[in-house]
Amino acid sequence: MSLFSSKKTTKEEITKTDTTTDAKEAASMKDLYSEVAPKKVATKAGAKVSKVANEAYRVLVSPLVTEKATALHEENKYVFVVANDANKISVAQAIQSVYGVSPKKVNISNIKGKAVSRGNVRGRRSDWRKAVVTLAKCETIKIYEGV
């Protein structure tokens, strides 16, 4: 029953209309999602590749562009900032999935953050991890173009 409506409705009529619209919406949602259902991969190797492709953005933070890194480019070595919990295997798989090249060797080093001060406030930059990825002579990654 509404205060501003001239037509008075009962609770039974309201519940009847609600159940009919819910049934229609549920049927239409099933139709929508049945067409877009993702296909499942039966092989284990395929599942690992898709998982690595989804996780690559968590492993590779950014390419490191410095003078030393560009000098290493001549030796087919590429430098990346990686996540603090990344290991050599996950970095190699992430490079494979993102750039489509298989690394020959991966070296990882931990870089400690420097102590900094601004006025009277002292602080410390965060620690980070650097990965040097060596590729075969025939493979390249276009990171340093336009820099």
Short mmCIF file of C-alpha atoms in Angstrom, two decimals:
data_model
loop_
_atom_site.label_atom_id
_atom_site.label_comp_id
_atom_site.label_asym_id
_atom_site.label_seq_id
_atom_site.Cartn_x
_atom_site.Cartn_y
_atom_site.Cartn_z
CA MET A 1 0.00 0.00 0.00
CA SER A 2 1.45 3.28 -1.06
CA LEU A 3 0.84 6.72 0.37
CA PHE A 4 0.97 8.62 -2.90
CA SER A 5 -0.55 6.07 -5.24
CA SER A 6 -4.25 6.15 -6.00
CA LYS A 7 -4.22 2.42 -6.78
CA LYS A 8 -4.02 0.10 -3.80
CA THR A 9 -2.17 -3.21 -4.16
CA THR A 10 -2.02 -6.16 -1.87
CA LYS A 11 1.08 -8.01 -0.69
CA GLU A 12 0.12 -11.12 -2.68
CA GLU A 13 0.09 -9.22 -5.98
CA ILE A 14 3.51 -7.75 -5.25
CA THR A 15 5.08 -11.14 -4.47
CA LYS A 16 3.55 -12.70 -7.61
CA THR A 17 5.06 -10.03 -9.87
CA ASP A 18 8.47 -10.30 -8.15
CA THR A 19 8.71 -14.07 -8.61
CA THR A 20 7.80 -13.91 -12.31
CA THR A 21 10.45 -11.27 -13.07
CA ASP A 22 13.12 -13.19 -11.10
CA ALA A 23 12.44 -16.35 -13.09
CA LYS A 24 12.78 -14.46 -16.38
CA GLU A 25 16.05 -12.81 -15.30
CA ALA A 26 17.55 -16.10 -14.11
CA ALA A 27 16.75 -17.80 -17.40
CA SER A 28 18.24 -14.96 -19.42
CA MET A 29 21.44 -14.90 -17.31
CA LYS A 30 21.91 -18.62 -17.88
CA ASP A 31 21.54 -18.06 -21.61
CA LEU A 32 24.10 -15.26 -21.52
CA TYR A 33 26.72 -17.16 -19.56
CA SER A 34 26.29 -20.45 -21.40
CA GLU A 35 27.58 -18.84 -24.61
CA VAL A 36 30.61 -17.23 -22.95
CA ALA A 37 31.66 -20.18 -20.78
CA PRO A 38 35.48 -20.57 -20.80
CA LYS A 39 36.93 -23.72 -22.28
CA LYS A 40 38.88 -25.94 -19.92
CA VAL A 41 42.30 -27.26 -20.90
CA ALA A 42 42.74 -30.96 -20.20
CA THR A 43 46.55 -31.06 -20.22
CA LYS A 44 48.63 -30.06 -17.23
CA ALA A 45 51.25 -28.27 -19.32
CA GLY A 46 48.60 -26.04 -20.89
CA ALA A 47 47.28 -25.14 -17.47
CA LYS A 48 50.77 -24.14 -16.29
CA VAL A 49 51.29 -21.91 -19.32
CA SER A 50 47.99 -20.10 -18.79
CA LYS A 51 48.75 -19.65 -15.09
CA VAL A 52 52.20 -18.23 -15.87
CA ALA A 53 50.73 -15.87 -18.46
CA ASN A 54 48.36 -14.55 -15.81
CA GLU A 55 51.13 -14.23 -13.20
CA ALA A 56 53.76 -12.60 -15.46
CA TYR A 57 52.67 -9.09 -14.54
CA ARG A 58 53.34 -9.90 -10.87
CA VAL A 59 56.85 -11.24 -11.54
CA LEU A 60 58.18 -8.63 -13.99
CA VAL A 61 57.83 -5.15 -12.50
CA SER A 62 59.61 -3.17 -15.24
CA PRO A 63 62.69 -3.19 -17.47
CA LEU A 64 65.61 -1.35 -15.90
CA VAL A 65 66.95 1.38 -18.19
CA THR A 66 70.37 2.58 -17.05
CA GLU A 67 73.73 3.12 -18.74
CA LYS A 68 75.03 -0.18 -17.44
CA ALA A 69 71.89 -2.02 -18.59
CA THR A 70 72.14 -0.58 -22.09
CA ALA A 71 75.82 -1.58 -22.22
CA LEU A 72 74.82 -5.14 -21.26
CA HIS A 73 72.37 -5.08 -24.18
CA GLU A 74 75.36 -5.49 -26.50
CA GLU A 75 76.13 -8.83 -24.80
CA ASN A 76 72.48 -9.97 -25.24
CA LYS A 77 71.74 -9.39 -21.55
CA TYR A 78 68.58 -7.59 -20.45
CA VAL A 79 67.95 -6.19 -16.97
CA PHE A 80 64.54 -6.21 -15.26
CA VAL A 81 63.19 -5.13 -11.88
CA VAL A 82 61.35 -8.16 -10.54
CA ALA A 83 59.16 -8.92 -7.53
CA ASN A 84 60.89 -9.57 -4.21
CA ASP A 85 59.55 -13.14 -4.04
CA ALA A 86 60.43 -14.03 -7.66
CA ASN A 87 62.91 -16.82 -8.39
CA LYS A 88 64.91 -17.69 -11.51
CA ILE A 89 62.35 -20.16 -12.82
CA SER A 90 59.40 -17.78 -12.49
CA VAL A 91 61.37 -14.96 -14.15
CA ALA A 92 62.32 -17.22 -17.07
CA GLN A 93 58.70 -18.33 -17.52
CA ALA A 94 57.46 -14.73 -17.37
CA ILE A 95 59.98 -13.63 -20.02
CA GLN A 96 58.89 -16.57 -22.18
CA SER A 97 55.20 -15.68 -21.89
CA VAL A 98 55.51 -11.90 -22.31
CA TYR A 99 58.27 -11.55 -24.92
CA GLY A 100 58.14 -14.97 -26.60
CA VAL A 101 61.85 -15.73 -26.19
CA SER A 102 63.39 -18.40 -23.99
CA PRO A 103 66.18 -17.16 -21.70
CA LYS A 104 69.51 -18.96 -21.74
CA LYS A 105 70.41 -17.86 -18.20
CA VAL A 106 68.88 -15.77 -15.39
CA ASN A 107 70.89 -14.09 -12.61
CA ILE A 108 69.08 -12.43 -9.72
CA SER A 109 70.54 -10.03 -7.15
CA ASN A 110 69.00 -8.27 -4.16
CA ILE A 111 69.54 -4.51 -3.98
CA LYS A 112 69.34 -2.88 -0.55
CA GLY A 113 67.56 0.46 -0.27
CA LYS A 114 69.64 3.52 0.56
CA ALA A 115 69.21 5.67 3.65
CA VAL A 116 67.74 9.04 2.69
CA SER A 117 66.87 12.22 4.55
CA ARG A 118 64.65 15.17 3.76
CA GLY A 119 65.18 17.98 6.21
CA ASN A 120 65.07 16.48 9.70
CA VAL A 121 63.18 13.37 8.65
CA ARG A 122 65.28 10.28 8.02
CA GLY A 123 64.02 7.33 6.05
CA ARG A 124 65.03 4.46 3.85
CA ARG A 125 64.22 3.47 0.28
CA SER A 126 62.69 0.05 -0.15
CA ASP A 127 64.75 -3.01 -1.09
CA TRP A 128 64.27 -4.39 -4.59
CA ARG A 129 65.37 -7.26 -6.78
CA LYS A 130 67.17 -7.14 -10.12
CA ALA A 131 67.23 -9.91 -12.72
CA VAL A 132 69.78 -10.07 -15.54
CA VAL A 133 68.39 -12.25 -18.33
CA THR A 134 70.80 -13.67 -20.92
CA LEU A 135 69.36 -14.66 -24.30
CA ALA A 136 70.77 -16.68 -27.17
CA LYS A 137 72.67 -14.70 -29.83
CA CYS A 138 69.85 -14.97 -32.37
CA GLU A 139 67.12 -13.69 -30.00
CA THR A 140 66.47 -10.06 -29.02
CA ILE A 141 63.95 -8.02 -27.04
CA LYS A 142 63.11 -4.47 -28.13
CA ILE A 143 63.26 -2.66 -24.78
CA TYR A 144 65.79 0.12 -25.32
CA GLU A 145 64.42 1.50 -28.60
CA GLY A 146 63.57 5.18 -28.45
CA VAL A 147 65.48 5.73 -25.21
#
